[in-house]
């Protein structure tokens, strides 16, 4: 079974802090994704990566950056956390043109 | 721009009955993939079913089937014989074959009543 692991299930940070959300997959998938999920808005794509060191902006990249130094790890970085970034963050991976496999999510609260 | 629309924010169904969750999509691509995911209250996203745009048969997976009507650009999920454990949020999604992006709808919250 594919395993996508997000480092934290719950996270509380202060406004202005730099926040790292980590995601690791164990199936050698080429593609990795970061989504945020908000009530009534569904899942919105923040960034995705189709290869090591390659990244593409999704629909809502502002305020976020990503890093993919190794194939199995995709990190989401909030450079200066703000309260409007309080949300559920979902990481996913997939082989090329195949089903997404999701982690369990990180519920981030910025106070 | 590609888009997924789920017009039912919430639905109720009686246990053992069938229910249809609506999904319409918008794309100019000829080749695309459509997915349904289930998200229980625990938060995990569970893949349910996939339909390719060139697949002639509607996809089925156990109690789940996808009613694919290409001309209408709809990909409705049908759950037969609903169970209490089917209570969850359901998301329709489309894979953009031009990029690597997967686009999601806003979801439908299904509640199965005993």
mmCIF file of C-alpha atoms in Angstrom:
data_model
loop_
_atom_site.group_PDB
_atom_site.id
_atom_site.type_symbol
_atom_site.label_atom_id
_atom_site.label_comp_id
_atom_site.label_asym_id
_atom_site.label_seq_id
_atom_site.Cartn_x
_atom_site.Cartn_y
_atom_site.Cartn_z
ATOM 1 C CA UNK A 1 0.000 0.000 0.000
ATOM 2 C CA UNK A 2 1.115 3.524 -0.784
ATOM 3 C CA UNK A 3 1.963 5.550 2.265
ATOM 4 C CA UNK A 4 1.968 9.340 2.296
ATOM 5 C CA UNK A 5 3.017 10.691 5.658
ATOM 6 C CA UNK A 6 2.555 14.219 6.861
ATOM 7 C CA UNK A 7 4.755 15.083 9.786
ATOM 8 C CA UNK A 8 2.123 16.728 11.990
ATOM 9 C CA UNK A 9 -1.588 16.135 12.410
ATOM 10 C CA UNK A 10 -2.184 19.366 14.315
ATOM 11 C CA UNK A 11 -0.031 22.478 14.423
ATOM 12 C CA UNK A 12 -0.489 25.804 16.177
ATOM 13 C CA UNK A 13 1.738 28.714 15.158
ATOM 14 C CA UNK A 14 1.898 32.418 15.775
ATOM 15 C CA UNK A 15 1.441 35.138 13.176
ATOM 16 C CA UNK A 16 4.721 35.935 11.473
ATOM 17 C CA UNK A 17 6.377 32.588 12.198
ATOM 18 C CA UNK A 18 8.008 30.582 9.441
ATOM 19 C CA UNK A 19 6.200 27.250 9.184
ATOM 20 C CA UNK A 20 7.338 24.024 7.560
ATOM 21 C CA UNK A 21 4.897 21.269 6.624
ATOM 22 C CA UNK A 22 6.607 18.049 5.632
ATOM 23 C CA UNK A 23 5.326 15.261 3.438
ATOM 24 C CA UNK A 24 7.012 11.964 2.606
ATOM 25 C CA UNK A 25 5.851 9.225 0.225
ATOM 26 C CA UNK A 26 7.285 5.743 -0.007
ATOM 27 C CA UNK A 27 6.268 4.674 -3.520
ATOM 28 C CA UNK A 28 8.727 6.498 -5.745
ATOM 29 C CA UNK A 29 5.970 8.652 -7.239
ATOM 30 C CA UNK A 30 7.032 11.369 -9.645
ATOM 31 C CA UNK A 31 4.308 13.839 -8.766
ATOM 32 C CA UNK A 32 3.582 15.450 -5.425
ATOM 33 C CA UNK A 33 1.002 18.058 -4.490
ATOM 34 C CA UNK A 34 0.003 20.405 -1.709
ATOM 35 C CA UNK A 35 -3.663 21.356 -1.304
ATOM 36 C CA UNK A 36 -5.499 23.365 1.280
ATOM 37 C CA UNK A 37 -9.047 22.486 2.226
ATOM 38 C CA UNK A 38 -11.516 25.040 3.530
ATOM 39 C CA UNK A 39 -15.254 24.572 4.175
ATOM 40 C CA UNK A 40 -17.309 25.407 1.119
ATOM 41 C CA UNK A 41 -14.233 25.818 -1.073
ATOM 42 C CA UNK A 42 -13.169 22.220 -1.529
ATOM 43 C CA UNK A 43 -9.524 21.463 -2.199
ATOM 44 C CA UNK A 44 -7.433 24.160 -3.784
ATOM 45 C CA UNK A 45 -4.020 23.464 -5.248
ATOM 46 C CA UNK A 46 -1.175 25.460 -3.754
ATOM 47 C CA UNK A 47 1.869 23.943 -5.502
ATOM 48 C CA UNK A 48 2.831 20.749 -7.199
ATOM 49 C CA UNK A 49 6.049 19.103 -8.262
ATOM 50 C CA UNK A 50 6.558 16.666 -11.141
ATOM 51 C CA UNK A 51 10.187 15.897 -10.425
ATOM 52 C CA UNK A 52 12.985 16.589 -7.986
ATOM 53 C CA UNK A 53 13.727 20.310 -7.803
ATOM 54 C CA UNK A 54 10.838 21.016 -10.195
ATOM 55 C CA UNK A 55 7.786 22.907 -9.015
ATOM 56 C CA UNK A 56 4.772 24.594 -10.477
ATOM 57 C CA UNK A 57 2.385 27.086 -8.941
ATOM 58 C CA UNK A 58 -1.151 25.962 -8.391
ATOM 59 C CA UNK A 59 -4.189 28.167 -8.028
ATOM 60 C CA UNK A 60 -3.325 29.835 -4.702
ATOM 61 C CA UNK A 61 0.482 30.013 -4.312
ATOM 62 C CA UNK A 62 0.638 33.424 -2.658
ATOM 63 C CA UNK A 63 2.236 33.305 0.764
ATOM 64 C CA UNK A 64 3.639 29.808 0.206
ATOM 65 C CA UNK A 65 6.760 28.229 -1.197
ATOM 66 C CA UNK A 66 7.840 24.614 -1.615
ATOM 67 C CA UNK A 67 10.953 22.511 -1.694
ATOM 68 C CA UNK A 68 11.625 19.133 -3.269
ATOM 69 C CA UNK A 69 15.252 18.150 -2.835
ATOM 70 C CA UNK A 70 14.551 14.415 -2.801
ATOM 71 C CA UNK A 71 11.957 12.474 -4.729
ATOM 72 C CA UNK A 72 10.180 11.183 -1.646
ATOM 73 C CA UNK A 73 9.882 14.480 0.230
ATOM 74 C CA UNK A 74 7.858 17.590 -0.585
ATOM 75 C CA UNK A 75 7.838 20.462 1.882
ATOM 76 C CA UNK A 76 5.410 23.355 2.084
ATOM 77 C CA UNK A 77 6.741 26.551 3.612
ATOM 78 C CA UNK A 78 4.770 29.446 4.967
ATOM 79 C CA UNK A 79 7.324 32.231 4.954
ATOM 80 C CA UNK A 80 5.422 34.422 7.420
ATOM 81 C CA UNK A 81 2.288 32.759 8.704
ATOM 82 C CA UNK A 82 -0.909 34.765 8.769
ATOM 83 C CA UNK A 83 -4.304 34.026 10.290
ATOM 84 C CA UNK A 84 -5.870 33.563 6.843
ATOM 85 C CA UNK A 85 -3.582 30.565 6.377
ATOM 86 C CA UNK A 86 -5.398 28.694 9.134
ATOM 87 C CA UNK A 87 -6.635 25.647 7.262
ATOM 88 C CA UNK A 88 -6.359 21.919 6.639
ATOM 89 C CA UNK A 89 -3.349 21.109 4.456
ATOM 90 C CA UNK A 90 -3.326 17.922 2.422
ATOM 91 C CA UNK A 91 -0.319 16.429 0.710
ATOM 92 C CA UNK A 92 -0.740 13.940 -2.130
ATOM 93 C CA UNK A 93 1.445 11.956 -4.484
ATOM 94 C CA UNK A 94 0.844 10.046 -7.689
ATOM 95 C CA UNK A 95 2.637 8.274 -10.478
ATOM 96 C CA UNK A 96 2.261 10.089 -13.788
ATOM 97 C CA UNK A 97 -1.408 10.311 -14.834
ATOM 98 C CA UNK A 98 -2.639 8.070 -12.047
ATOM 99 C CA UNK A 99 -4.707 8.296 -8.896
ATOM 100 C CA UNK A 100 -3.748 10.695 -6.149
ATOM 101 C CA UNK A 101 -2.775 9.189 -2.811
ATOM 102 C CA UNK A 102 -3.293 11.499 0.136
ATOM 103 C CA UNK A 103 -1.718 11.904 3.533
ATOM 104 C CA UNK A 104 -3.909 12.315 6.610
ATOM 105 C CA UNK A 105 -3.661 16.079 6.570
ATOM 106 C CA UNK A 106 -2.260 18.755 8.851
ATOM 107 C CA UNK A 107 -4.692 21.069 10.583
ATOM 108 C CA UNK A 108 -2.810 24.339 10.977
ATOM 109 C CA UNK A 109 -4.018 27.097 13.267
ATOM 110 C CA UNK A 110 -2.301 30.481 13.104
ATOM 111 C CA UNK A 111 -3.036 32.737 16.078
ATOM 112 C CA UNK B 1 -10.345 27.173 -17.518
ATOM 113 C CA UNK B 2 -11.145 23.746 -16.237
ATOM 114 C CA UNK B 3 -13.720 23.493 -13.508
ATOM 115 C CA UNK B 4 -15.590 20.932 -11.417
ATOM 116 C CA UNK B 5 -19.048 21.777 -10.078
ATOM 117 C CA UNK B 6 -20.823 19.939 -7.290
ATOM 118 C CA UNK B 7 -24.164 21.633 -6.710
ATOM 119 C CA UNK B 8 -25.319 19.631 -3.675
ATOM 120 C CA UNK B 9 -23.633 20.903 -0.495
ATOM 121 C CA UNK B 10 -25.457 18.297 1.591
ATOM 122 C CA UNK B 11 -27.662 15.273 1.106
ATOM 123 C CA UNK B 12 -29.557 12.744 3.206
ATOM 124 C CA UNK B 13 -30.316 9.170 2.243
ATOM 125 C CA UNK B 14 -32.027 6.341 4.068
ATOM 126 C CA UNK B 15 -29.938 3.320 4.886
ATOM 127 C CA UNK B 16 -30.086 0.622 2.159
ATOM 128 C CA UNK B 17 -31.320 3.065 -0.469
ATOM 129 C CA UNK B 18 -29.350 4.264 -3.483
ATOM 130 C CA UNK B 19 -28.122 7.832 -3.800
ATOM 131 C CA UNK B 20 -26.678 9.887 -6.650
ATOM 132 C CA UNK B 21 -24.127 12.637 -6.077
ATOM 133 C CA UNK B 22 -23.906 15.109 -8.929
ATOM 134 C CA UNK B 23 -20.758 16.317 -10.633
ATOM 135 C CA UNK B 24 -20.383 18.364 -13.777
ATOM 136 C CA UNK B 25 -17.106 19.402 -15.323
ATOM 137 C CA UNK B 26 -15.830 21.853 -17.839
ATOM 138 C CA UNK B 27 -12.855 21.212 -20.056
ATOM 139 C CA UNK B 28 -11.818 21.704 -23.649
ATOM 140 C CA UNK B 29 -9.512 18.687 -23.540
ATOM 141 C CA UNK B 30 -10.425 15.487 -25.318
ATOM 142 C CA UNK B 31 -8.425 13.337 -22.934
ATOM 143 C CA UNK B 32 -9.029 13.643 -19.200
ATOM 144 C CA UNK B 33 -9.692 11.574 -16.122
ATOM 145 C CA UNK B 34 -12.459 11.869 -13.564
ATOM 146 C CA UNK B 35 -12.226 10.701 -9.964
ATOM 147 C CA UNK B 36 -14.341 10.458 -6.855
ATOM 148 C CA UNK B 37 -12.915 10.593 -3.348
ATOM 149 C CA UNK B 38 -14.528 10.025 0.031
ATOM 150 C CA UNK B 39 -13.471 11.940 3.114
ATOM 151 C CA UNK B 40 -14.845 10.581 6.414
ATOM 152 C CA UNK B 41 -14.811 12.683 9.557
ATOM 153 C CA UNK B 42 -11.324 11.348 10.305
ATOM 154 C CA UNK B 43 -10.069 13.504 7.430
ATOM 155 C CA UNK B 44 -8.349 10.955 5.205
ATOM 156 C CA UNK B 45 -9.087 11.081 1.491
ATOM 157 C CA UNK B 46 -10.093 7.701 0.111
ATOM 158 C CA UNK B 47 -10.077 7.023 -3.627
ATOM 159 C CA UNK B 48 -13.355 5.462 -4.776
ATOM 160 C CA UNK B 49 -13.567 5.291 -8.547
ATOM 161 C CA UNK B 50 -12.000 6.488 -11.791
ATOM 162 C CA UNK B 51 -13.377 7.127 -15.285
ATOM 163 C CA UNK B 52 -11.246 7.919 -18.303
ATOM 164 C CA UNK B 53 -12.711 10.149 -20.974
ATOM 165 C CA UNK B 54 -12.242 7.460 -23.614
ATOM 166 C CA UNK B 55 -13.694 4.657 -21.531
ATOM 167 C CA UNK B 56 -16.851 3.424 -23.206
ATOM 168 C CA UNK B 57 -18.218 1.634 -20.187
ATOM 169 C CA UNK B 58 -19.231 3.362 -16.970
ATOM 170 C CA UNK B 59 -16.806 2.552 -14.167
ATOM 171 C CA UNK B 60 -17.974 0.394 -11.278
ATOM 172 C CA UNK B 61 -16.288 -0.551 -8.008
ATOM 173 C CA UNK B 62 -18.422 -2.640 -5.711
ATOM 174 C CA UNK B 63 -21.343 -0.484 -4.546
ATOM 175 C CA UNK B 64 -19.978 2.558 -6.383
ATOM 176 C CA UNK B 65 -20.662 3.339 -9.999
ATOM 177 C CA UNK B 66 -19.943 6.384 -12.071
ATOM 178 C CA UNK B 67 -22.686 7.560 -14.408
ATOM 179 C CA UNK B 68 -20.572 9.141 -17.141
ATOM 180 C CA UNK B 69 -22.412 11.261 -19.702
ATOM 181 C CA UNK B 70 -19.744 12.798 -21.879
ATOM 182 C CA UNK B 71 -21.984 14.994 -23.991
ATOM 183 C CA UNK B 72 -23.490 16.522 -20.864
ATOM 184 C CA UNK B 73 -20.090 16.684 -19.171
ATOM 185 C CA UNK B 74 -21.385 14.981 -16.099
ATOM 186 C CA UNK B 75 -19.827 12.281 -13.935
ATOM 187 C CA UNK B 76 -22.300 11.451 -11.194
ATOM 188 C CA UNK B 77 -21.444 9.004 -8.431
ATOM 189 C CA UNK B 78 -24.074 6.407 -7.601
ATOM 190 C CA UNK B 79 -23.871 4.584 -4.283
ATOM 191 C CA UNK B 80 -26.141 1.579 -4.073
ATOM 192 C CA UNK B 81 -27.472 0.106 -0.828
ATOM 193 C CA UNK B 82 -26.216 2.950 1.368
ATOM 194 C CA UNK B 83 -24.615 2.086 4.675
ATOM 195 C CA UNK B 84 -24.116 4.198 7.798
ATOM 196 C CA UNK B 85 -20.394 4.146 7.089
ATOM 197 C CA UNK B 86 -21.013 5.964 3.815
ATOM 198 C CA UNK B 87 -21.675 9.164 5.771
ATOM 199 C CA UNK B 88 -18.832 11.411 4.665
ATOM 200 C CA UNK B 89 -17.796 14.249 2.399
ATOM 201 C CA UNK B 90 -17.504 13.272 -1.269
ATOM 202 C CA UNK B 91 -15.322 15.085 -3.776
ATOM 203 C CA UNK B 92 -15.368 14.908 -7.540
ATOM 204 C CA UNK B 93 -12.060 15.659 -9.262
ATOM 205 C CA UNK B 94 -10.625 15.921 -12.759
ATOM 206 C CA UNK B 95 -7.100 15.412 -13.959
ATOM 207 C CA UNK B 96 -5.819 17.946 -16.437
ATOM 208 C CA UNK B 97 -3.820 15.931 -18.946
ATOM 209 C CA UNK B 98 -2.033 19.007 -20.271
ATOM 210 C CA UNK B 99 -0.475 19.845 -16.916
ATOM 211 C CA UNK B 100 -0.169 17.548 -13.935
ATOM 212 C CA UNK B 101 -2.937 19.261 -12.044
ATOM 213 C CA UNK B 102 -5.931 17.681 -10.384
ATOM 214 C CA UNK B 103 -8.924 19.976 -9.901
ATOM 215 C CA UNK B 104 -11.505 19.355 -7.190
ATOM 216 C CA UNK B 105 -15.100 20.354 -6.650
ATOM 217 C CA UNK B 106 -16.399 21.865 -3.418
ATOM 218 C CA UNK B 107 -17.764 18.558 -2.181
ATOM 219 C CA UNK B 108 -21.079 17.038 -1.087
ATOM 220 C CA UNK B 109 -21.664 16.013 2.512
ATOM 221 C CA UNK B 110 -23.710 12.820 2.611
ATOM 222 C CA UNK B 111 -25.547 11.682 5.722
ATOM 223 C CA UNK B 112 -26.980 8.179 5.814
ATOM 224 C CA UNK B 113 -29.965 7.818 8.128
ATOM 225 C CA UNK B 114 -30.723 4.640 10.078
#
